[in-house]
PDB file of C-alpha atoms in Angstrom:
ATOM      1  CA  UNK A  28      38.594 -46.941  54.024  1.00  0.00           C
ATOM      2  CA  UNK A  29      38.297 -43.475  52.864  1.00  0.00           C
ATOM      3  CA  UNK A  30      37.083 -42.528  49.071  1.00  0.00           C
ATOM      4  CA  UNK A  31      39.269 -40.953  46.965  1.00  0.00           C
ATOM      5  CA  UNK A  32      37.756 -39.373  44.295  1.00  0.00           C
ATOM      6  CA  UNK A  33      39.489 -37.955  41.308  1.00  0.00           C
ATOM      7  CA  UNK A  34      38.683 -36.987  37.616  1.00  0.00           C
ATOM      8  CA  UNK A  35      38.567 -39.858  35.257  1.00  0.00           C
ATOM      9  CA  UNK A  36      40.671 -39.907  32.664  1.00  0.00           C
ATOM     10  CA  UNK A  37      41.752 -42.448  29.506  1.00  0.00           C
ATOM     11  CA  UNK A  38      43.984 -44.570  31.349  1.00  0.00           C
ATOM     12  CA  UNK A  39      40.957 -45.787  33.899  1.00  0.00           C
ATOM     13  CA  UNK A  40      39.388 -47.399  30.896  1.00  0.00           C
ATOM     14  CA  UNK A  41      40.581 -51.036  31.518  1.00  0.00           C
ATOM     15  CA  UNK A  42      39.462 -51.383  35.188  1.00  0.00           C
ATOM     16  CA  UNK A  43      36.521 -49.266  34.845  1.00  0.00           C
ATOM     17  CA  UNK A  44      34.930 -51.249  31.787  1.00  0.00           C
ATOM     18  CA  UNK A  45      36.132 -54.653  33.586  1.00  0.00           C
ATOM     19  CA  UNK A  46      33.811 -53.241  36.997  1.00  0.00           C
ATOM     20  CA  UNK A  47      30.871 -52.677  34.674  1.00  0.00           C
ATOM     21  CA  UNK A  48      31.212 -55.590  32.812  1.00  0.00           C
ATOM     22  CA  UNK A  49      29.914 -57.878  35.988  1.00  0.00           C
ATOM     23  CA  UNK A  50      27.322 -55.325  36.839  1.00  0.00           C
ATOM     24  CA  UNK A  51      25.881 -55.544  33.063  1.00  0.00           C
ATOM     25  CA  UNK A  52      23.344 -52.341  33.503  1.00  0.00           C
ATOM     26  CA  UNK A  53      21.701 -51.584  30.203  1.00  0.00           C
ATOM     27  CA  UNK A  54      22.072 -47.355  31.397  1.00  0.00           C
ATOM     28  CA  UNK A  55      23.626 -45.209  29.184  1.00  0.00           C
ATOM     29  CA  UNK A  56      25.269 -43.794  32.495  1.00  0.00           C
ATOM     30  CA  UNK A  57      27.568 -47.223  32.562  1.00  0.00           C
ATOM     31  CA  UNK A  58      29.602 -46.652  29.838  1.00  0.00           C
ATOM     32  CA  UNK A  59      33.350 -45.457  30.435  1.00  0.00           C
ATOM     33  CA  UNK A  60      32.940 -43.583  27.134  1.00  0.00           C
ATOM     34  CA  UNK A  61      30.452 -41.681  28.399  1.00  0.00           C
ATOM     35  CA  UNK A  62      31.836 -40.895  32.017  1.00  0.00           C
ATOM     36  CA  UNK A  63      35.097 -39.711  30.043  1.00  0.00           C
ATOM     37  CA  UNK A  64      33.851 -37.817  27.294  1.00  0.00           C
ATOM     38  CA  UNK A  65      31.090 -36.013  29.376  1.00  0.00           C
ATOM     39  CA  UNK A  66      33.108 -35.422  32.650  1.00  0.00           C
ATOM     40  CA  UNK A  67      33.315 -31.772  32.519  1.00  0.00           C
ATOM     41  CA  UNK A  68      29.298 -31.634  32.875  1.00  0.00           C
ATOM     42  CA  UNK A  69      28.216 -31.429  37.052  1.00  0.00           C
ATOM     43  CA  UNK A  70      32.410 -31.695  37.526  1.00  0.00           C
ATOM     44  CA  UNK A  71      32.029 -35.577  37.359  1.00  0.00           C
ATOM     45  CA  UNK A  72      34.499 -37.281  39.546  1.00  0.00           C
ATOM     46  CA  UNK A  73      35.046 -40.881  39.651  1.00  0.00           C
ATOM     47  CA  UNK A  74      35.858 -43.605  43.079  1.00  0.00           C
ATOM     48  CA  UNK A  75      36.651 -47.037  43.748  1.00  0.00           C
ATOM     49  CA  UNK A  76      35.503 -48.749  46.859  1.00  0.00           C
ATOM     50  CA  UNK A  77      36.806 -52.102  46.593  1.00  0.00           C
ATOM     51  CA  UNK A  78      35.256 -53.708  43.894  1.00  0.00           C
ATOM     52  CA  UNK A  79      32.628 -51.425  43.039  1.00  0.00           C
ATOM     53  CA  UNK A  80      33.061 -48.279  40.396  1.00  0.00           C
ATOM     54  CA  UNK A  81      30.846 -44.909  40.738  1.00  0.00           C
ATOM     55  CA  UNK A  82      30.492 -41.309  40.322  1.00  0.00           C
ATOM     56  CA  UNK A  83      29.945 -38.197  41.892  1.00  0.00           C
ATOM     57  CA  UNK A  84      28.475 -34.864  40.091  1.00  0.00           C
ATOM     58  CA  UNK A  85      27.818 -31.469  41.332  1.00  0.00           C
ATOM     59  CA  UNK A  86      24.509 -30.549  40.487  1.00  0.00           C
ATOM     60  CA  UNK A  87      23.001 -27.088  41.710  1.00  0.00           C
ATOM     61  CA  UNK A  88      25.530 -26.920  45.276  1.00  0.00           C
ATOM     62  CA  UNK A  89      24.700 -30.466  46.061  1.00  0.00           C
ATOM     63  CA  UNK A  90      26.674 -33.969  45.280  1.00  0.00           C
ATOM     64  CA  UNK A  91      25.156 -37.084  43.885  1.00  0.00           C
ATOM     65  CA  UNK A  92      26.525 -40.050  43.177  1.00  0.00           C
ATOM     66  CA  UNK A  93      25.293 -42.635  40.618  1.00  0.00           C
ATOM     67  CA  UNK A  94      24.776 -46.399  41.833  1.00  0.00           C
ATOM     68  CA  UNK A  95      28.034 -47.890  41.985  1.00  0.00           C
ATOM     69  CA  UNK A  96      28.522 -50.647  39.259  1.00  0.00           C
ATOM     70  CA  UNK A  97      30.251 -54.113  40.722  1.00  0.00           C
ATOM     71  CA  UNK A  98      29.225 -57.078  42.562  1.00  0.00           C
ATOM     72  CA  UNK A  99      28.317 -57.798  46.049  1.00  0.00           C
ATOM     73  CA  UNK A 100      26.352 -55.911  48.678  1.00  0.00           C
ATOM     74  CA  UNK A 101      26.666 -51.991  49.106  1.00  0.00           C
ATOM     75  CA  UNK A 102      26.063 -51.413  52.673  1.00  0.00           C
ATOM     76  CA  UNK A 103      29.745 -51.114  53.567  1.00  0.00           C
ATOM     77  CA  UNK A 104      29.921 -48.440  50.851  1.00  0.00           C
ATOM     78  CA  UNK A 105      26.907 -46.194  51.799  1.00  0.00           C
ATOM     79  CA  UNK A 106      28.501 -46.461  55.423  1.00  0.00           C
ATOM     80  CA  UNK A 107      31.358 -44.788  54.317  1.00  0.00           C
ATOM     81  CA  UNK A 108      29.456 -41.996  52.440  1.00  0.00           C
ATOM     82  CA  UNK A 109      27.943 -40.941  55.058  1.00  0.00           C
ATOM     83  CA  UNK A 110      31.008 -40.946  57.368  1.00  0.00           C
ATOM     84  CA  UNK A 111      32.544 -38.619  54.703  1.00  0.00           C
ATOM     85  CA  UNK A 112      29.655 -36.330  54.399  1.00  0.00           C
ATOM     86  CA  UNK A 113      29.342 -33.107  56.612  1.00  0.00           C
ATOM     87  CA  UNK A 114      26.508 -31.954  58.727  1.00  0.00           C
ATOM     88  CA  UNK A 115      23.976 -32.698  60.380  1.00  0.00           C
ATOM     89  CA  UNK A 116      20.358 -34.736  58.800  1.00  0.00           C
ATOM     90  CA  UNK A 117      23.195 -36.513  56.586  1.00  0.00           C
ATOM     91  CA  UNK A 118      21.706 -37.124  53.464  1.00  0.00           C
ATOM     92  CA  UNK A 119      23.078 -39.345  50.128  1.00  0.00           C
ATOM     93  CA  UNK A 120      21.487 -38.629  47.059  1.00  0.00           C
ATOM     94  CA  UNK A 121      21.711 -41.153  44.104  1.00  0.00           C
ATOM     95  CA  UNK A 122      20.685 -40.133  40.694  1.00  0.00           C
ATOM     96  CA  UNK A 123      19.751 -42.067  37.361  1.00  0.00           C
ATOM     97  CA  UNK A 124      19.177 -45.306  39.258  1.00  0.00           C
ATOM     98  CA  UNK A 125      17.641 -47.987  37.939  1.00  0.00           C
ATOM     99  CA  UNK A 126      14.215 -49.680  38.758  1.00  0.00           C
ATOM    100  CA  UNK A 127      15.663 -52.545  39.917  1.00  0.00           C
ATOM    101  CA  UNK A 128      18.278 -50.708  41.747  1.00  0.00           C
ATOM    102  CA  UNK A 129      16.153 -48.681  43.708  1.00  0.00           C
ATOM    103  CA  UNK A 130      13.950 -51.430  44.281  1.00  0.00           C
ATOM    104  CA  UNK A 131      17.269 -52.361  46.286  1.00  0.00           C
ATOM    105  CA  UNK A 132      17.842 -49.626  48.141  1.00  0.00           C
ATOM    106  CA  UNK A 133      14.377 -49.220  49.113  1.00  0.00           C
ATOM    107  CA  UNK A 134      14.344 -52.820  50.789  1.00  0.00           C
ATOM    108  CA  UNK A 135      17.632 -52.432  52.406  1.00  0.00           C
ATOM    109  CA  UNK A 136      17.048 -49.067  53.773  1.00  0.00           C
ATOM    110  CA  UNK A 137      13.243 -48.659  54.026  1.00  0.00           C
ATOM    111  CA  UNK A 138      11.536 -45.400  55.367  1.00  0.00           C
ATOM    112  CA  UNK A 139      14.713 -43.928  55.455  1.00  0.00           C
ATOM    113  CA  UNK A 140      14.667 -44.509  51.598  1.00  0.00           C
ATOM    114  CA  UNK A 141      13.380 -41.909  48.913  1.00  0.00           C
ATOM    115  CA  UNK A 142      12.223 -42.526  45.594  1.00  0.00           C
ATOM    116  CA  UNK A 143      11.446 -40.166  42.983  1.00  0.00           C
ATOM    117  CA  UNK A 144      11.035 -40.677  39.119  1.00  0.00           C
ATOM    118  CA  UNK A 145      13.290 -38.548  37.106  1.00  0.00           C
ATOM    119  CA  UNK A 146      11.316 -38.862  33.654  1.00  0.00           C
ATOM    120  CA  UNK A 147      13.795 -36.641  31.923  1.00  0.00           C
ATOM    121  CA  UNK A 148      16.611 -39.109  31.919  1.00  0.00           C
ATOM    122  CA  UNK A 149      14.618 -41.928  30.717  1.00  0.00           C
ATOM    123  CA  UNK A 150      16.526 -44.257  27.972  1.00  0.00           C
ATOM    124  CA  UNK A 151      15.168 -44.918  25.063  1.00  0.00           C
ATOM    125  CA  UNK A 152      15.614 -48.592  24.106  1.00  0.00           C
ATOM    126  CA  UNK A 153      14.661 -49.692  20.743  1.00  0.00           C
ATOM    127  CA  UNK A 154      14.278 -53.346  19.250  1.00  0.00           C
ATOM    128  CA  UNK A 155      17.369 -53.693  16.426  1.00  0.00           C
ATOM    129  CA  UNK A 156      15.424 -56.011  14.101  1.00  0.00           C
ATOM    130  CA  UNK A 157      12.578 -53.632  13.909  1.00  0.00           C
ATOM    131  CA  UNK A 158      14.598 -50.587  13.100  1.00  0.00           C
ATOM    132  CA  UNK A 159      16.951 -51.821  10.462  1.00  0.00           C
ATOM    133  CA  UNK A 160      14.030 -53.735   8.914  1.00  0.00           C
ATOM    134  CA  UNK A 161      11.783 -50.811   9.920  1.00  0.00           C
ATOM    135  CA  UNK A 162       8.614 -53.131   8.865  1.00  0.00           C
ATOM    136  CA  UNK A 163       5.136 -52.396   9.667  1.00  0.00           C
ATOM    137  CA  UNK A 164       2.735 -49.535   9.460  1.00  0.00           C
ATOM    138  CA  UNK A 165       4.265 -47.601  12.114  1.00  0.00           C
ATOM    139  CA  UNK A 166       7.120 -47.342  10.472  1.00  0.00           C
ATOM    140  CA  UNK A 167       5.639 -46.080   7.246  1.00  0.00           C
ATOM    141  CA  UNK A 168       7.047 -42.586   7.833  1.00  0.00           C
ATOM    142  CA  UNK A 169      10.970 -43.224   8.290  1.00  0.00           C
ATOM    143  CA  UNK A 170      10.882 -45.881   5.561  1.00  0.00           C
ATOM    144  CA  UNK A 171       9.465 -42.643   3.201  1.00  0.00           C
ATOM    145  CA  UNK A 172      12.026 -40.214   4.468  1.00  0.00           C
ATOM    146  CA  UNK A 173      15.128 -42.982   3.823  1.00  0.00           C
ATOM    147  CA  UNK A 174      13.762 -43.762   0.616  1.00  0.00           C
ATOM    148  CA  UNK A 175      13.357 -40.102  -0.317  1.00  0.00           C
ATOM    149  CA  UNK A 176      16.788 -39.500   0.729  1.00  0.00           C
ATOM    150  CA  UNK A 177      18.255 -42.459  -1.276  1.00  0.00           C
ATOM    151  CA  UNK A 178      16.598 -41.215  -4.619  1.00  0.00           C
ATOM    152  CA  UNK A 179      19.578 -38.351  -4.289  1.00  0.00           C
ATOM    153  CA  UNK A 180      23.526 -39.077  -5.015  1.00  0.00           C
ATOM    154  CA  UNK A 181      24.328 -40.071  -1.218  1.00  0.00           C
ATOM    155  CA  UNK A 182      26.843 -42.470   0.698  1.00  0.00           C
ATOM    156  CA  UNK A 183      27.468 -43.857   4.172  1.00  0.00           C
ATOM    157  CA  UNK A 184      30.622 -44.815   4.945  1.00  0.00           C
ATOM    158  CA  UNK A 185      32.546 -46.178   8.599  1.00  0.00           C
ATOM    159  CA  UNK A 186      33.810 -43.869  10.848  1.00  0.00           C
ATOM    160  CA  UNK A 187      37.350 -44.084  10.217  1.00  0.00           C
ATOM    161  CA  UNK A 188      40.118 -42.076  12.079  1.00  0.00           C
ATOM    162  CA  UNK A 189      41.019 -40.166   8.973  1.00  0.00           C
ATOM    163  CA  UNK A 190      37.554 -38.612   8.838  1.00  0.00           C
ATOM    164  CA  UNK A 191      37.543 -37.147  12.257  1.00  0.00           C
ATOM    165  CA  UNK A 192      38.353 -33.736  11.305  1.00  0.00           C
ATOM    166  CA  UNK A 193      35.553 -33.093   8.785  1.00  0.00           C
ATOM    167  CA  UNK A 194      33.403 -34.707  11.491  1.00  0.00           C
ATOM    168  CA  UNK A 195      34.700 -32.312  13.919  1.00  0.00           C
ATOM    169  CA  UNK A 196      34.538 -29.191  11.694  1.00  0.00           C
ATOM    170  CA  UNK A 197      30.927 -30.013  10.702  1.00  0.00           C
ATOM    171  CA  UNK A 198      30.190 -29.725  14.368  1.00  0.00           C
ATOM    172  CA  UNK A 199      31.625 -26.855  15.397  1.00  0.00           C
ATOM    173  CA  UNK A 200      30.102 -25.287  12.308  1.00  0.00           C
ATOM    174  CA  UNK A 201      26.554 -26.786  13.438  1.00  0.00           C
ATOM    175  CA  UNK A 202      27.453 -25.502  17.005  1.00  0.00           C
ATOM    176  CA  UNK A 203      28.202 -22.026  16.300  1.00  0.00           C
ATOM    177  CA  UNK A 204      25.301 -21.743  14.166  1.00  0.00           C
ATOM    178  CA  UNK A 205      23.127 -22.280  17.119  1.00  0.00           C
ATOM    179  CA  UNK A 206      24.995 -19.382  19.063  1.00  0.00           C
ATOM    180  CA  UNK A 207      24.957 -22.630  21.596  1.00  0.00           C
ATOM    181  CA  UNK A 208      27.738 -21.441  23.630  1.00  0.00           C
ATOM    182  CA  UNK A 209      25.172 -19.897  25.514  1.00  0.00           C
ATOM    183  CA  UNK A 210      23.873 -23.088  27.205  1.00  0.00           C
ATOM    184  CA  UNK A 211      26.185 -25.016  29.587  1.00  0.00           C
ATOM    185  CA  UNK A 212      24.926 -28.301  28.291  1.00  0.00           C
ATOM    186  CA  UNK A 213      25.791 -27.707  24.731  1.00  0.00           C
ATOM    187  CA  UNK A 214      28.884 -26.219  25.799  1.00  0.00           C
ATOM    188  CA  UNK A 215      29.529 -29.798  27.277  1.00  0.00           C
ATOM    189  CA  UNK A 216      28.191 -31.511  24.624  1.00  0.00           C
ATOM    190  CA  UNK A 217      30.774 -29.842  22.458  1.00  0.00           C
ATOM    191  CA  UNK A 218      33.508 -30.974  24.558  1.00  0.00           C
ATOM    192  CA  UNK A 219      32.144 -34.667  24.812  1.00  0.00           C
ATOM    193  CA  UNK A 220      32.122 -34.554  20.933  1.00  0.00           C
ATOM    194  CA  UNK A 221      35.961 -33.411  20.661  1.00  0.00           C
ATOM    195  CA  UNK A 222      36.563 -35.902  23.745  1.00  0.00           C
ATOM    196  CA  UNK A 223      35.142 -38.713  21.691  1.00  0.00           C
ATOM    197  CA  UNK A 224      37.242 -37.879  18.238  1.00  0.00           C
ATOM    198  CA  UNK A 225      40.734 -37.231  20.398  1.00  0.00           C
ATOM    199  CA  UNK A 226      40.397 -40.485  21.693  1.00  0.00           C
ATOM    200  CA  UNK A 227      38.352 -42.550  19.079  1.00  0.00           C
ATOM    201  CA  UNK A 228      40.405 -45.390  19.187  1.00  0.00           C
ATOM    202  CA  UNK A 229      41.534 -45.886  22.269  1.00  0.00           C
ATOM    203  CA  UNK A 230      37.682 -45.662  23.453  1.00  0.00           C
ATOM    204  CA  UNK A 231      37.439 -48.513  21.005  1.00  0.00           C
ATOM    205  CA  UNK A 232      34.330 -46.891  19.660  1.00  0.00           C
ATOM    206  CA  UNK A 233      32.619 -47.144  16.391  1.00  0.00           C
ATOM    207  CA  UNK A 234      30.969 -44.449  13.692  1.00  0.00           C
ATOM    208  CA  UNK A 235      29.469 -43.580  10.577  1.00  0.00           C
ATOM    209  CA  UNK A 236      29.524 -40.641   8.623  1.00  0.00           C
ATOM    210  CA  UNK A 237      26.527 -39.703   5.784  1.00  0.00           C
ATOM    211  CA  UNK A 238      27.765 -38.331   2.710  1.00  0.00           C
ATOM    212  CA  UNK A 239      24.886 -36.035  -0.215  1.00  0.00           C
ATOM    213  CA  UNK A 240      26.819 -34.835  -3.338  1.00  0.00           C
ATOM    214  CA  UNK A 241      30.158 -35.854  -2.128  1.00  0.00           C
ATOM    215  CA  UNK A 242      29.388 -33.335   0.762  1.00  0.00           C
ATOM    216  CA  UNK A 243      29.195 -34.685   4.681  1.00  0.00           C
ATOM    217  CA  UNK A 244      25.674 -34.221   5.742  1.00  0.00           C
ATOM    218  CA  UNK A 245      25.678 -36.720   9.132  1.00  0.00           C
ATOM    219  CA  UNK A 246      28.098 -38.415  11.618  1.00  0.00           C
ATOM    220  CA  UNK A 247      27.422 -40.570  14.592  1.00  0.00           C
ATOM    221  CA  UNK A 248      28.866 -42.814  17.108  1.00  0.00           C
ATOM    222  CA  UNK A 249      28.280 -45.583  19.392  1.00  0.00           C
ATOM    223  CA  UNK A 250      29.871 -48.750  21.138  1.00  0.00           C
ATOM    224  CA  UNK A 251      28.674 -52.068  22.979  1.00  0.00           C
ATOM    225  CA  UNK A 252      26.862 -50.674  26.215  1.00  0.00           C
ATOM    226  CA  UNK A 253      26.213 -54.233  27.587  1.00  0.00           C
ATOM    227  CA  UNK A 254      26.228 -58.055  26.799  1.00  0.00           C
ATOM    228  CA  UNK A 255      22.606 -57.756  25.076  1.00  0.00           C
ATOM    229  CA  UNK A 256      22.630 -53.760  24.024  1.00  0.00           C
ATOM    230  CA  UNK A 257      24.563 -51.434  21.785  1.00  0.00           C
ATOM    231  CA  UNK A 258      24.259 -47.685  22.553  1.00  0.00           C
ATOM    232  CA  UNK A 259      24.380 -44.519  20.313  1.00  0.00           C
ATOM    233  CA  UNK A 260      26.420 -41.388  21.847  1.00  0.00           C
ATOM    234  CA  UNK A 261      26.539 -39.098  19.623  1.00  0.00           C
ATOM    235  CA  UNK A 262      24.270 -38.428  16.407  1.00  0.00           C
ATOM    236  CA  UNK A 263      24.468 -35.553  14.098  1.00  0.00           C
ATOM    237  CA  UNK A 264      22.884 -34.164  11.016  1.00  0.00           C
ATOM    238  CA  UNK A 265      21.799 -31.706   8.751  1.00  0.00           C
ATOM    239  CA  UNK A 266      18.112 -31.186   9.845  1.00  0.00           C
ATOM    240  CA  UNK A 267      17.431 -29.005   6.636  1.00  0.00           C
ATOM    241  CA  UNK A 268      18.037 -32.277   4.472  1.00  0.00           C
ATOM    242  CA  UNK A 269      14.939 -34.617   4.571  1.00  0.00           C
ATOM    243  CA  UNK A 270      15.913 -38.128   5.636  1.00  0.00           C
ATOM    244  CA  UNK A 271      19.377 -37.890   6.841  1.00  0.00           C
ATOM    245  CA  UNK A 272      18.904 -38.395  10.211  1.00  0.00           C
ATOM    246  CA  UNK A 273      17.015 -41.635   9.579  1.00  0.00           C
ATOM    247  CA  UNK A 274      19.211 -42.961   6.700  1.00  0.00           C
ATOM    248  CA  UNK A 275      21.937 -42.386   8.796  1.00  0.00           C
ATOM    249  CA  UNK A 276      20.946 -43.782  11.933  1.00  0.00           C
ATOM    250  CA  UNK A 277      19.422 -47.015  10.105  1.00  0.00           C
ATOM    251  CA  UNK A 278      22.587 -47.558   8.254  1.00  0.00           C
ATOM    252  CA  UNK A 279      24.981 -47.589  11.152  1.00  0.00           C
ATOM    253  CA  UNK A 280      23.075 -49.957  12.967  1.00  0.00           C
ATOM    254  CA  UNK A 281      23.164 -52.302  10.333  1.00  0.00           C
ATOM    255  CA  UNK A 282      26.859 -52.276   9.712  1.00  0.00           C
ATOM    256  CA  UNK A 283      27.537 -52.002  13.817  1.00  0.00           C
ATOM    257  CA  UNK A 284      24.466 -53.316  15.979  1.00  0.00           C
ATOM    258  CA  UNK A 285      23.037 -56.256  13.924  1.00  0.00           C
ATOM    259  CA  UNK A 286      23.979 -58.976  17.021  1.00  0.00           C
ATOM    260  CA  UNK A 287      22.805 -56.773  20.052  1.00  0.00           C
ATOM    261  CA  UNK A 288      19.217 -57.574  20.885  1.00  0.00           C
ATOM    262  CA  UNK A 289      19.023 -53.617  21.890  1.00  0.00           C
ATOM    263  CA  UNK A 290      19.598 -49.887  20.591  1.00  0.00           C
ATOM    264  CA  UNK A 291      19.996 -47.190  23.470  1.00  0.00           C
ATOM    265  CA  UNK A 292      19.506 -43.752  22.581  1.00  0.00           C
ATOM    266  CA  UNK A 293      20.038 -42.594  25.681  1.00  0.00           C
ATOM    267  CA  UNK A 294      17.653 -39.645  27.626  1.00  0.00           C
ATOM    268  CA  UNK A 295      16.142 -36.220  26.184  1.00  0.00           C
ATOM    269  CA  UNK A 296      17.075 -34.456  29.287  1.00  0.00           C
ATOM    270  CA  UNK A 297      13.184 -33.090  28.693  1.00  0.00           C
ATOM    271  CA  UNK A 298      13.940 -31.370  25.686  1.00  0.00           C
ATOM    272  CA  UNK A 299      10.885 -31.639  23.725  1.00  0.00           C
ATOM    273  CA  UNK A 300      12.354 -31.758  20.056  1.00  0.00           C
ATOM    274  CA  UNK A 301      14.596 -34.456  21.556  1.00  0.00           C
ATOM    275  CA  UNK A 302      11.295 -36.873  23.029  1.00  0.00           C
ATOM    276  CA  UNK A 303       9.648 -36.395  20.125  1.00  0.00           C
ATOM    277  CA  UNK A 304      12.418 -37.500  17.194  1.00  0.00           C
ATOM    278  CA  UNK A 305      13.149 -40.308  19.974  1.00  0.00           C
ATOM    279  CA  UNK A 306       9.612 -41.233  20.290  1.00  0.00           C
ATOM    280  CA  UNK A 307       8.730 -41.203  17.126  1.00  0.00           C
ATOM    281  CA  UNK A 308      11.371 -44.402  16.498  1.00  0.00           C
ATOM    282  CA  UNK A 309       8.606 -46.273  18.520  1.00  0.00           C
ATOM    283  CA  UNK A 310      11.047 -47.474  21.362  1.00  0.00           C
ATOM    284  CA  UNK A 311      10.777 -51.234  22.749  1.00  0.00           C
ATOM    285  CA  UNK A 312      10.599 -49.794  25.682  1.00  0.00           C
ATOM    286  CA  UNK A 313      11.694 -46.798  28.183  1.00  0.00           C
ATOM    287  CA  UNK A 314      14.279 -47.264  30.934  1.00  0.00           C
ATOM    288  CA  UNK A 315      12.871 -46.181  33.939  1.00  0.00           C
ATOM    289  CA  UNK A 316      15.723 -44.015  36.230  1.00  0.00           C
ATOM    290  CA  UNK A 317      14.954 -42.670  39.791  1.00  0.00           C
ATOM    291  CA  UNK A 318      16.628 -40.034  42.136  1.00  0.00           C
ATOM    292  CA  UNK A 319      16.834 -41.897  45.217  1.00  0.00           C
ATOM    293  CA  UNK A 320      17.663 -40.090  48.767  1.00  0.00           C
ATOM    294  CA  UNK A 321      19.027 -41.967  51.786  1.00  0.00           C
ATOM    295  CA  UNK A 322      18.654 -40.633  55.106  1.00  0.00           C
ATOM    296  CA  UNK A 323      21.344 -41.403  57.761  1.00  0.00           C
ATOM    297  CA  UNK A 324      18.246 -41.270  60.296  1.00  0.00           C
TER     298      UNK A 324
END
C-alpha cells in the first residue's frame, strides 16, 4: 500500500477529527484545526494508512512525521515508511510524540529506537477550576491584574462571525508593528490566524474578543482538543494594557471550558517571554513530547 500524501485542506475535517477521536491524545498537535490552519509551517502534508491519520513536515532538509492518530498496531505502517524512504542507514524520524507513545515505540523497536526530549514543544496543561476560580496565594497576582483591569469601562463578548474583521485588522496591525514579517514563524502564525477567521465556522471553533472604552483590546480562540481537555489556539492582546491578557483568557474559559477537566496552551517553541507568561499560570502539569528516531537496522 503506498502513502499518498497531500496538503490538508477543509474538506478532510470529518474523517480526520473522526481518526483522532479514537486515539483521544491530549497534544495540541491532534487537532484538525491546528493541522489546517498551521499547514504552511515545515510544508505540512497529511496521509492515511488505513485507519490511522498522520503528518509529515519538512524541517531543516529532513521529513518527520508525527505519530499517527487511530487504533490498532503500527508496525505495518512504519514498514511502509521505510519502503518509501531513499537511501541507505534508512532512518524515520517522529517528532512531538508523546511519553506514552514513545514508550511504545521504544518496546516495539528497541535499540534500534531513539529517544530524545524536545522541551521546547512541551504543552502546557492547566487545571480549569483553578484558573477560572484562580483561588489561592499563587494566584494572588492575576486575580490583581483582572481586578485592576475591571475597575476600567471594559467588556468581553463571544466570538461571533461578524467580529472577525476587527479581530483580523487588530492583528495585522499588532503584526506589522513587530516588523514580524521577518521571522518565518510569525509569518505562519499570521496565516494560521487568517486560516482560523476564513473558516471559523466550519472549524466549529469558538472565541472571545475583550473590549476597553468601546475599543477591542484582546481576541482569542479555542475548541474541544479531547474528551477530558479544551485547548486555546490563538490568544491576543494589547500587552501595553495591564490585565487584558488575564481578564481575557479567564473569561473565555468560563463561558467555553467550564466541563473540560483541562486547559492546553499549547508549547513556547523556547521562546522565553512565551514560558514565562505560560508558567506563570502555574500549569497542572507539562506534556512531555519526544523526537523519536527509528533505525531500519
Amino acid at each position: 500500500m503506498k502513502l499518498n500524501f497531500r496538503t490538508i485542506n477543509i474538506n478532510d475535517r470529518e474523517w480526520i477529527s473522526s481518526i483522532l477521536r479514537l486515539s483521544d491524545f491530549r497534544g495540541c498537535e491532534y487537532s484538525f484545526a491546528n493541522n489546517f490552519a498551521w499547514r504552511r509551517l515545515a510544508d505540512a502534508q497529511i496521509s492515511r494508512f488505513n485507519d490511522f491519520y498522520f503528518l509529515r513536515s519538512y524541517i531543516d532538509g529532513e521529513f518527520y512525521y508525527t505519530y499517527p492518530a487511530g487504533e490498532g498496531g503500527i508496525e505495518r505502517f512504519i514498514e511502509v515508511l521505510f519502503d518509501e524512504t531513499e537511501g541507505e542507514n534508512k532512518q524515520l524520524k517522529f517528532i512531538s510524540v508523546l511519553e506514552d507513545c514513545a514508550i511504545r515505540l521504544k518496546r516495539i523497536y528497541g535499540d534500534r529506537c531513539e529517544i530524545v526530549e524536545d522541551r521546547d514543544n512541551f504543552d502546557y496543561i492547566y487545571d480549569t477550576q483553578e484558573l477560572i476560580e484562580l483561588r489561592g496565594k499563587k494566584h494572588h497576582g492575576k486575580r490583581n491584574h483582572i481586578a485592576n483591569f475591571k475597575k476600567t469601562d471594559w467588556e468581553y463578548r463571544p466570538l461571533t462571525p461578524d467580529l472577525i474583521d476587527d479581530c483580523i485588522e487588530f492583528s495585522t496591525v499588532s503584526f506589522n508593528a513587530k516588523n514580524a514579517y521577518t521571522s518565518h514563524t510569525a509569518v505562519a502564525e499570521q496565516f494560521a490566524i487568517n486560516a482560523f477567521f476564513d473558516n471559523y465556522q466550519a472549524l466549529k471553533l469558538v472565541g472571545g474578543v475583550l473590549y476597553q472604552n468601546s475599543k477591542l483590546v484582546g481576541f482569542t480562540i479555542g475548541e474541544a482538543l479531547n474528551s477530558d481537555t479544551f485547548v486555546i489556539h490563538i490568544e491576543k492582546a494589547l500587552p501595553e494594557i495591564q490585565g487584558a491578557y488575564p481578564t481575557l483568557f479567564n473569561e473565555f474559559i468560563k463561558a467555553n471550558a467550564s466541563q473540560f477537566r483541562y486547559i492546553n496552551r499549547e508549547d513556547d517553541v523556547g521562546v522565553e517571554g512565551l514560558r514565562k507568561s505560560k508558567l506563570s499560570y502555574k500549569p497542572e502539569f507539562l506534556l512531555k513530547k519526544y523526537v523519536v528516531t527509528i533505525n531500519e537496522k
